[in-house]
CSV table of C-alpha atoms in Angstrom, one decimal:
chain,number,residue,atom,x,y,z
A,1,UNK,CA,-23.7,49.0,10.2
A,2,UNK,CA,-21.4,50.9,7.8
A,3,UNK,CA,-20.9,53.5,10.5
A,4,UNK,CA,-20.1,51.1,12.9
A,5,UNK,CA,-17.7,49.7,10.9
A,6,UNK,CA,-16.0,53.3,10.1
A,7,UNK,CA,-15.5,53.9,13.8
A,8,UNK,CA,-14.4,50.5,14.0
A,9,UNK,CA,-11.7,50.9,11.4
A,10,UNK,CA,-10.8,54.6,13.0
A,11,UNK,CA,-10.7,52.8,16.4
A,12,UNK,CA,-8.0,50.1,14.8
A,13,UNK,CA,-6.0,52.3,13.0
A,14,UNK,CA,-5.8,54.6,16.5
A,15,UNK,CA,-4.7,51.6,18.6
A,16,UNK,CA,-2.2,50.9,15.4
A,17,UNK,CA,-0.3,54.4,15.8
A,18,UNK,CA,-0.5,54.2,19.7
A,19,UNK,CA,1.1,51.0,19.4
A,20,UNK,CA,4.0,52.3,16.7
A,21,UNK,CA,4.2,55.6,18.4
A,22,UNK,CA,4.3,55.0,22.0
A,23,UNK,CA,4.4,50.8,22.8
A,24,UNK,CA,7.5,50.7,25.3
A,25,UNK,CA,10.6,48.5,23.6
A,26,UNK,CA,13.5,47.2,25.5
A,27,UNK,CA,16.0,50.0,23.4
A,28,UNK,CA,16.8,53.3,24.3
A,29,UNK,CA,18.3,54.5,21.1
A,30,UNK,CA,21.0,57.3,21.3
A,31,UNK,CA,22.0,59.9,18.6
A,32,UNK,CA,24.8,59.5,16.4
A,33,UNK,CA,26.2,59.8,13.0
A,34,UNK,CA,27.3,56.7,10.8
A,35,UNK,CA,30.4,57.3,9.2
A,36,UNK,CA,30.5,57.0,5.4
A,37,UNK,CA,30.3,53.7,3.6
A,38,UNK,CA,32.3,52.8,1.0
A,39,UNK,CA,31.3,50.2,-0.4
A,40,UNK,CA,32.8,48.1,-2.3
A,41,UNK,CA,35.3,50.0,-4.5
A,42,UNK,CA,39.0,50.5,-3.4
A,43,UNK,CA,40.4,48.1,-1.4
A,44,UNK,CA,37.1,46.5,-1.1
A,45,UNK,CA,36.7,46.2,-4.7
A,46,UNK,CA,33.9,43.2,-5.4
A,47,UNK,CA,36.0,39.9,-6.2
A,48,UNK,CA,34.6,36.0,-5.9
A,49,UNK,CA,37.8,34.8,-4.4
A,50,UNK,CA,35.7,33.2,-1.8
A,51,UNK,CA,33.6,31.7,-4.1
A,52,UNK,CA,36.0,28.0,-3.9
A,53,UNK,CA,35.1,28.0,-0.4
A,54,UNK,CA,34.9,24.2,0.6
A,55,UNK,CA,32.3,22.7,3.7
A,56,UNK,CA,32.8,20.3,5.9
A,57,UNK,CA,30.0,18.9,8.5
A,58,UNK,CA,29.9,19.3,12.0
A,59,UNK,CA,27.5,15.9,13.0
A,60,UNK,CA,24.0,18.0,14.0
A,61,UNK,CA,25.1,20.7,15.2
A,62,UNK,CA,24.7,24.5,13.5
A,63,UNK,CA,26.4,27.6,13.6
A,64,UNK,CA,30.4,27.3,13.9
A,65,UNK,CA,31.1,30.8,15.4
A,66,UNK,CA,34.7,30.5,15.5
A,67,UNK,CA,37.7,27.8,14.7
A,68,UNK,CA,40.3,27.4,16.7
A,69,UNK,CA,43.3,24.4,16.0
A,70,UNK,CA,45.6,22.5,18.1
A,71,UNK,CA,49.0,21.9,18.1
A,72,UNK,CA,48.0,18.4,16.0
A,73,UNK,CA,46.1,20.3,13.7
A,74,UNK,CA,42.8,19.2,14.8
A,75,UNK,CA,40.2,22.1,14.1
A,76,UNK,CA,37.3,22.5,16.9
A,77,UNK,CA,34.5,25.3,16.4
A,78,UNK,CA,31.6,26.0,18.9
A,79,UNK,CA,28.0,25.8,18.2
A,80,UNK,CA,24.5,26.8,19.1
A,81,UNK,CA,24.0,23.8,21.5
A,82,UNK,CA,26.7,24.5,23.5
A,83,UNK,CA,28.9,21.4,22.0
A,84,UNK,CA,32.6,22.3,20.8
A,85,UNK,CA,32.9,20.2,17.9
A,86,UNK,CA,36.5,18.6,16.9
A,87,UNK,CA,37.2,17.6,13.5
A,88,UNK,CA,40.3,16.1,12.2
A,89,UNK,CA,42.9,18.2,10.4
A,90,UNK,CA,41.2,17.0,7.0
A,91,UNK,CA,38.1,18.4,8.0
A,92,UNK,CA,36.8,14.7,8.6
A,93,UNK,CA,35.9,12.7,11.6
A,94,UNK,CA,33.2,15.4,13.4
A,95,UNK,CA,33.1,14.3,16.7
A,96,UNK,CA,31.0,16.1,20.1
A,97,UNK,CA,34.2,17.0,22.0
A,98,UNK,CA,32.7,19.1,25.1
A,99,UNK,CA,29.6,20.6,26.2
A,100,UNK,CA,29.4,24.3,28.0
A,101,UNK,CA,25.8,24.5,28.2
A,102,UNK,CA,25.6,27.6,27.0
A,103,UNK,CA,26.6,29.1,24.2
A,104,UNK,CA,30.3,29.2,23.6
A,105,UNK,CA,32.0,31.7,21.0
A,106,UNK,CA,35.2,33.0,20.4
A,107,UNK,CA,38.2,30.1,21.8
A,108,UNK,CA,41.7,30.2,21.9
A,109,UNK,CA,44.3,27.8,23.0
A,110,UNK,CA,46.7,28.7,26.1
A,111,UNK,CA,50.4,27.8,26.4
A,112,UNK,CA,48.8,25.0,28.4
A,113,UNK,CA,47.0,23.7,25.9
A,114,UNK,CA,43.9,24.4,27.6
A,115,UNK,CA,41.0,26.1,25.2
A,116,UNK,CA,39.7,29.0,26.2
A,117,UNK,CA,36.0,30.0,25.2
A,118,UNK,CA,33.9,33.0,25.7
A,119,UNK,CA,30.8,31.7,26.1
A,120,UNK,CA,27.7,34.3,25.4
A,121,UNK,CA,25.8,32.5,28.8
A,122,UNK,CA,28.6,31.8,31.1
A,123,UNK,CA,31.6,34.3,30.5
A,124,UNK,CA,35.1,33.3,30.4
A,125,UNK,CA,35.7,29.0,30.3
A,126,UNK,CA,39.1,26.9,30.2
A,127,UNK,CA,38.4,23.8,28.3
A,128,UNK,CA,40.9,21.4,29.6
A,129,UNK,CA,42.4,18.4,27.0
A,130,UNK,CA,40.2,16.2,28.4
A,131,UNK,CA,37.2,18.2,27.8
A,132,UNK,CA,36.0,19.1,31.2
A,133,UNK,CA,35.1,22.4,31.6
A,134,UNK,CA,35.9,25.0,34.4
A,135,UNK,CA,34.9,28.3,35.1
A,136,UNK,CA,37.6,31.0,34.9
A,137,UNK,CA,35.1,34.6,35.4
A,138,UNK,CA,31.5,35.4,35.2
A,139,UNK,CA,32.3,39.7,36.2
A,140,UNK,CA,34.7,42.5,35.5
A,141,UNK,CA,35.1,45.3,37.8
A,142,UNK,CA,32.2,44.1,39.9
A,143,UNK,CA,30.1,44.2,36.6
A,144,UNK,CA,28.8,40.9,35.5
A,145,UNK,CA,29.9,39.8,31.9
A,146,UNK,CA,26.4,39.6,30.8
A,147,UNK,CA,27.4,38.7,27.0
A,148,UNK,CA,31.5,37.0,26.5
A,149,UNK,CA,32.2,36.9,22.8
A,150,UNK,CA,35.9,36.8,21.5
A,151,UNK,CA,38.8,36.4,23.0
A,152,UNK,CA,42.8,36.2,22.5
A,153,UNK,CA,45.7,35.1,24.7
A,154,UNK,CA,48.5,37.1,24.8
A,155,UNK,CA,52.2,36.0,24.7
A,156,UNK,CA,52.3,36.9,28.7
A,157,UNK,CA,49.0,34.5,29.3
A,158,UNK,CA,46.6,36.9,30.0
A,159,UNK,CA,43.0,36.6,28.3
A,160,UNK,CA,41.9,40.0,26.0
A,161,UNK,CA,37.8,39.4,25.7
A,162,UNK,CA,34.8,40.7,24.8
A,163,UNK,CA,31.6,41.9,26.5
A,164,UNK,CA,29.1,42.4,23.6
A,165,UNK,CA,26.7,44.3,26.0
A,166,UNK,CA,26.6,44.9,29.6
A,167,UNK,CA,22.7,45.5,28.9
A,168,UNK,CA,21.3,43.1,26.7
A,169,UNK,CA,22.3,39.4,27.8
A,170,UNK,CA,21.8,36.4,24.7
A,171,UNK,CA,20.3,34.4,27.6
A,172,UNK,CA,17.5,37.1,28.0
A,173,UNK,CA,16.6,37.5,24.3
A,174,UNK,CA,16.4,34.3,23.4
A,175,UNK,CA,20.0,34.0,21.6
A,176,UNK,CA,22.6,35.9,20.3
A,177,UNK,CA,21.5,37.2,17.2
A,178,UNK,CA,18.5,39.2,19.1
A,179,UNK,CA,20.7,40.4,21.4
A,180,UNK,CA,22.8,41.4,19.2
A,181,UNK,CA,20.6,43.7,17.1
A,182,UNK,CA,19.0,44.8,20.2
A,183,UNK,CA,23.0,46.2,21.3
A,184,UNK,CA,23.1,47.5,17.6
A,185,UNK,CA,20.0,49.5,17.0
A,186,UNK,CA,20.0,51.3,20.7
A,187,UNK,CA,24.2,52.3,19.6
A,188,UNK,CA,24.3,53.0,23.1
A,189,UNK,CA,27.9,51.8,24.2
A,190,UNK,CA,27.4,49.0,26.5
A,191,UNK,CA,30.1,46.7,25.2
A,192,UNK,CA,33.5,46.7,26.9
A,193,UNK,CA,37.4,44.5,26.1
A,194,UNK,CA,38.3,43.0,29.6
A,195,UNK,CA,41.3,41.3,30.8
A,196,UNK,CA,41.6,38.6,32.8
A,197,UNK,CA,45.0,37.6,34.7
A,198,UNK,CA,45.7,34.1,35.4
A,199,UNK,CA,48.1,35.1,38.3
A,200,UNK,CA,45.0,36.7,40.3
A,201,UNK,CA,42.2,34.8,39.0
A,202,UNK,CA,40.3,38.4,38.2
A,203,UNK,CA,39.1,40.4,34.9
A,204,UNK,CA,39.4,44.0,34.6
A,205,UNK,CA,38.2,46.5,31.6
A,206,UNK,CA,40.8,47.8,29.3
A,207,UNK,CA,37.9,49.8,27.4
A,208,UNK,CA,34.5,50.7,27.3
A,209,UNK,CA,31.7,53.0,25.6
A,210,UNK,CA,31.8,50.6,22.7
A,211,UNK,CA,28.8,49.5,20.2
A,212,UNK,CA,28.9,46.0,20.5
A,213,UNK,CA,32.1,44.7,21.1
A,214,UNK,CA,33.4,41.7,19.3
A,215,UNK,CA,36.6,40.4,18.1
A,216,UNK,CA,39.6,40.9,19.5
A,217,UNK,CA,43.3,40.4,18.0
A,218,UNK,CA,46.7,40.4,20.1
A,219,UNK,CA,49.5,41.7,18.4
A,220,UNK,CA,52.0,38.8,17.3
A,221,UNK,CA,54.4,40.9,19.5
A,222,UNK,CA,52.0,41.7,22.4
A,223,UNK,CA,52.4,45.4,22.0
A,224,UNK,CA,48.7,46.3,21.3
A,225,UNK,CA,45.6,44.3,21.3
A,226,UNK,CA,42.7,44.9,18.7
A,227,UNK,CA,39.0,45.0,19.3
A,228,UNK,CA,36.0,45.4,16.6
A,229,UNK,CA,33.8,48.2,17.7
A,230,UNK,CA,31.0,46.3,15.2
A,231,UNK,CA,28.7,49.2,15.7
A,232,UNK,CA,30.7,51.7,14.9
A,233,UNK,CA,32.2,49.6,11.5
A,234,UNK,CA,35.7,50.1,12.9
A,235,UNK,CA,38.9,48.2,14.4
A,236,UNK,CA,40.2,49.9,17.2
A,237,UNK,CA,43.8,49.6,18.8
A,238,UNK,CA,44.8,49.6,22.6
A,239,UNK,CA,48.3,50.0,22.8
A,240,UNK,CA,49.8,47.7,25.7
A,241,UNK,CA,53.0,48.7,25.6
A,242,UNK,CA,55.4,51.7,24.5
A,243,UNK,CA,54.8,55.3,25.1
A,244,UNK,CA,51.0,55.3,24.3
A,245,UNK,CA,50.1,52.4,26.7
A,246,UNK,CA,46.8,52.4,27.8
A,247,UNK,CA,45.6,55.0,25.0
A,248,UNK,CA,43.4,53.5,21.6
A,249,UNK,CA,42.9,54.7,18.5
A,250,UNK,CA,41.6,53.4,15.6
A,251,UNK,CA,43.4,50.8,13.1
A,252,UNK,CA,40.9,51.1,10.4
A,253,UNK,CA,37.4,52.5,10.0
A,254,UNK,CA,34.7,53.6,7.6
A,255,UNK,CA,34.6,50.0,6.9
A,256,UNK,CA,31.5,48.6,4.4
A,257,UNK,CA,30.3,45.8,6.6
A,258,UNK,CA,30.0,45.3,10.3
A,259,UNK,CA,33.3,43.5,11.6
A,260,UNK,CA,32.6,40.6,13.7
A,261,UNK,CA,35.5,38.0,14.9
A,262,UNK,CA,39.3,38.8,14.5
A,263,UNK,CA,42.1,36.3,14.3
A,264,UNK,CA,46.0,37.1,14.3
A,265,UNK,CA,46.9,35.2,11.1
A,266,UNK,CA,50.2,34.5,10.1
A,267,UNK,CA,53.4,37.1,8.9
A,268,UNK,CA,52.0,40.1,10.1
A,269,UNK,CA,48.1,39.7,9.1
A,270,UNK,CA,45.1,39.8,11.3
A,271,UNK,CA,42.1,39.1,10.0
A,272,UNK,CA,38.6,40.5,10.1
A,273,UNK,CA,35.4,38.6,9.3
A,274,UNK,CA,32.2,40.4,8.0
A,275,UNK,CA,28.8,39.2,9.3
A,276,UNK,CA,27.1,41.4,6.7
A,277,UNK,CA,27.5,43.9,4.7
A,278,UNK,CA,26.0,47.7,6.2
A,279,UNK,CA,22.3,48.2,5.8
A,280,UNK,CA,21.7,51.9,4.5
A,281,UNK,CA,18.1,52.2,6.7
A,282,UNK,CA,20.3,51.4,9.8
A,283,UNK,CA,22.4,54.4,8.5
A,284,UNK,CA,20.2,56.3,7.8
A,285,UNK,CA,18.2,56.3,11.1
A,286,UNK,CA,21.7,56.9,13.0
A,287,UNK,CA,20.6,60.2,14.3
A,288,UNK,CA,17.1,59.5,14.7
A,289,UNK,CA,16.6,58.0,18.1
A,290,UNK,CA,12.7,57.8,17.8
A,291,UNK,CA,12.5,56.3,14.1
A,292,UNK,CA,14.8,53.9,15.5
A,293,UNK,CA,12.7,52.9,18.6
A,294,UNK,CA,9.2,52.9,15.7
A,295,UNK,CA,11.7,50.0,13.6
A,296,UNK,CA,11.8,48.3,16.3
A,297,UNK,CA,8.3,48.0,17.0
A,298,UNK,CA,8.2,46.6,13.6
A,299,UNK,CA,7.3,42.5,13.2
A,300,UNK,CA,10.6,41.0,13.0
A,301,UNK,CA,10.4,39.9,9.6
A,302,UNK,CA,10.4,43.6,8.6
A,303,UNK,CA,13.4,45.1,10.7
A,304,UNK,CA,16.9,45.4,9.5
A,305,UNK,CA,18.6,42.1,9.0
A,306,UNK,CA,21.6,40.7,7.9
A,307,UNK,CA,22.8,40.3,3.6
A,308,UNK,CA,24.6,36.8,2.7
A,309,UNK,CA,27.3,38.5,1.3
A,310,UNK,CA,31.0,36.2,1.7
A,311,UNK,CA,33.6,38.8,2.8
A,312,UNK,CA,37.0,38.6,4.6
A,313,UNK,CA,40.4,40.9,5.1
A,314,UNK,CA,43.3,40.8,6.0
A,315,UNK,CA,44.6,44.1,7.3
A,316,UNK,CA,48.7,44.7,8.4
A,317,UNK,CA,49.7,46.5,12.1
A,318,UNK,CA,49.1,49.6,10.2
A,319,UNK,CA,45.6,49.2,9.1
A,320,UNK,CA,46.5,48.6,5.3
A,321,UNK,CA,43.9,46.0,3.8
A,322,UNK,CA,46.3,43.4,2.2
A,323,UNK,CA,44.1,40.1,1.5
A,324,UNK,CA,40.1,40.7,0.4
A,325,UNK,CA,38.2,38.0,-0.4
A,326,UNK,CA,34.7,37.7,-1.1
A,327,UNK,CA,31.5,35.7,-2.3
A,328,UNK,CA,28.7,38.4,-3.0
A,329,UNK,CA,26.5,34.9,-3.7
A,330,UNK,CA,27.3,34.0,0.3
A,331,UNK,CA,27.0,30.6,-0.7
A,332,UNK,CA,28.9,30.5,2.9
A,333,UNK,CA,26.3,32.4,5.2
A,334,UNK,CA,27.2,35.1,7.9
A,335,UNK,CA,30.9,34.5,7.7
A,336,UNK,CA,32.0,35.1,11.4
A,337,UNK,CA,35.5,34.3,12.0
A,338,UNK,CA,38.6,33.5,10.1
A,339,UNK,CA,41.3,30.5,11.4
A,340,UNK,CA,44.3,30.8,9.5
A,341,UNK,CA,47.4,27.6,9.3
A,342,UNK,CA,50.0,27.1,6.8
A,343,UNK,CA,48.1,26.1,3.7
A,344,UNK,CA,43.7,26.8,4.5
A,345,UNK,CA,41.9,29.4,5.9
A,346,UNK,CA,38.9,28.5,8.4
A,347,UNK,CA,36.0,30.1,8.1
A,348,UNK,CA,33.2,29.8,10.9
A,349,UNK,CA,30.0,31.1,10.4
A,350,UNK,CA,26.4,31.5,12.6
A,351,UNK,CA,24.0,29.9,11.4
A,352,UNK,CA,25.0,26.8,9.3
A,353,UNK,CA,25.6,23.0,9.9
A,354,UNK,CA,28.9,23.0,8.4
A,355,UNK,CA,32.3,25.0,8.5
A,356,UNK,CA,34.3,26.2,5.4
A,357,UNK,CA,37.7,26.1,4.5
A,358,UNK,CA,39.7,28.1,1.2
A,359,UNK,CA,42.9,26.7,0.0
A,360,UNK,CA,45.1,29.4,0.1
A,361,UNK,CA,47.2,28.4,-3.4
A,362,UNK,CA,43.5,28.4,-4.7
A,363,UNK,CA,43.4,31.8,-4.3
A,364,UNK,CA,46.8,33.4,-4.4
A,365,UNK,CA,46.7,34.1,-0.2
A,366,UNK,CA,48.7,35.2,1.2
A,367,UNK,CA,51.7,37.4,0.7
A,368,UNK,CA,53.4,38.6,4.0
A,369,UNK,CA,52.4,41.5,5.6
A,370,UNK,CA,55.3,43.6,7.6
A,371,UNK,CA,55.9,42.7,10.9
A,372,UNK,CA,55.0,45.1,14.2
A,373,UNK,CA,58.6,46.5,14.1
A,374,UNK,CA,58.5,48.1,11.0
């Protein structure tokens, strides 16, 4: 008996490092290097000027990726089931506005007053004031958009937006947030920016090769447009006008979280949300493609996940971090995107049943930035 149960326990463990060694996973991790982290000292010195964040409920409904407000003020945010939720300019009122069924992210408003939404399940929506929803573009290039996540309209009306991943599609993974750590740990370059042109009804891609795309920025004066290569914990510029049209280069990198929505704020600041702040084993396994695949053949409790850690900037058209404001409680979790008006800032986040809002007095934000000309 006990040498049956030796061989027994030699038998388990052998089927245990077959399985961590060689069990196939969806990833196909490639080699690179993670830049260095800095942490948070400089310009991201730690601060708790998040920490008055106020919350305001969405009805039952969870995870308020990103704000968006009409010209009354109203604020709406999209949620996990689909429903963009409208709230009045007090925060009050939470009503169920319109329904993509699917799962709608980043939205902006047109000149039209139509709301745009990239929705992770349906690509690229126009929401009209009525609430019924129309299809705008599903593919790019003959590529379909597998996983839409921000978005911007430019001053000319065309519609900057993300594909997270041409490879790993939300509605295959059962939601975003596997997707996106799937997107993350492979680092293999499958997100792309797209535009879409009203006047021909088609999307094209600006830019690919990027490590999970996400938010995206237009330039108050439509001279570049701004993507978050989250991946790669950097902002990247594409300009769109000028002598380096078509060309990118980054607006600030070596950042200490991973970047997720962007927003154009007001005089001259963008803004840059921070899912989470970097996770060291995630850096550490950059350029070690098979340690990478064994993690992931981890239990999911035990892989890499995100910190609730509150952190925003605000960044000028030079990359110069302005505004930084953070909660290193998180009592706001997995801040996601940033709304900015006159006298609040929005915050949306993915995973919680309300949305938050700073008083900008509150906090001594925000001082103007300089404006693209200068």
């Amino acid at each position: 008996m006990r040498r049956r149960a030796v061989w027994a326990g030699v038998g388990t463990a052998a089927l245990v490092l077959v399985y961590f060694l060689a069990w196939p996973v969806p990833i196909d991790p490639v080699e690179w290097e993670a830049p260095v982290n800095p942490g948070y000292t400089g310009a991201f010195e730690v601060n708790e000027r998040l920490a008055q964040v106020e919350t305001f409920s969405i009805g039952d409904n969870v995870g308020p990726e990103a704000v968006a407000v009409d010209g009354e003020g109203r604020v709406y945010v999209s949620t996990k089931d689909g429903w963009i939720v409208r709230l009045q300019s007090d925060g009050s009122a939470a009503e169920n506005w319109a329904n993509t069924d699917g799962r709608p992210l980043g939205m902006e408003f047109d000149a039209a007053g139509n709301l745009i939404v990239a929705d992770a399940h349906h690509g690229l929506l126009s929401v009209a004031p009525d609430g019924s929803v129309s299809l705008l573009v599903m593919e790019a290039d003959g590529i379909p958009i597998r996983f839409a996540n921000d978005l911007d309209v430019a001053p000319d009306g065309r519609i900057y937006f993300t594909d997270s991943s041409t490879k790993f599609a939300p509605i295959d993974w059962e939601g975003t947030t596997a997707a996106a750590l799937l997107e993350l740990m492979e680092h293999g370059g499958n997100g792309r920016l797209l535009v879409y042109d009203p006047e021909i009804g088609s999307a094209t891609a600006v830019i690919d090769g990027l490590s999970y795309a996400n938010g995206v920025a237009v330039a108050h004066d439509g001279s570049f447009v701004l993507v978050n290569d989250m991946g790669s914990y950097r902002v990247l510029r594409v300009w769109l006008r000028g002598p380096y049209t078509g060309s990118s280069e980054p607006l600030i990198e070596e950042l200490p979280g991973f970047p997720d929505n962007l927003s154009r704020g007001l005089d001259g600041r963008y803004w840059v949300a921070f899912i989470s702040p970097r996770n060291s084993l995630v850096d550490a396994l950059s350029d070690n493609p098979f340690l990478r695949k064994v993690v992931q053949r981890l239990p999911a409790f035990l892989r890499p996940a995100a910190t609730h850690y509150g952190h925003i900037i605000a960044v000028d058209h030079s990359g110069r971090v302005i505004e930084d404001l953070q909660d290193p409680r998180g009592a706001l979790p997995m801040i996601s995107g940033v709304r900015e008006t006159e006298d609040f800032l929005w915050l949306g986040n993915v995973e919680s049943p309300v949305v938050g809002r700073i008083n900008k007095t509150q906090v001594q934000c925000c001082k103007a930035a300089l404006t693209d000309h200068e």
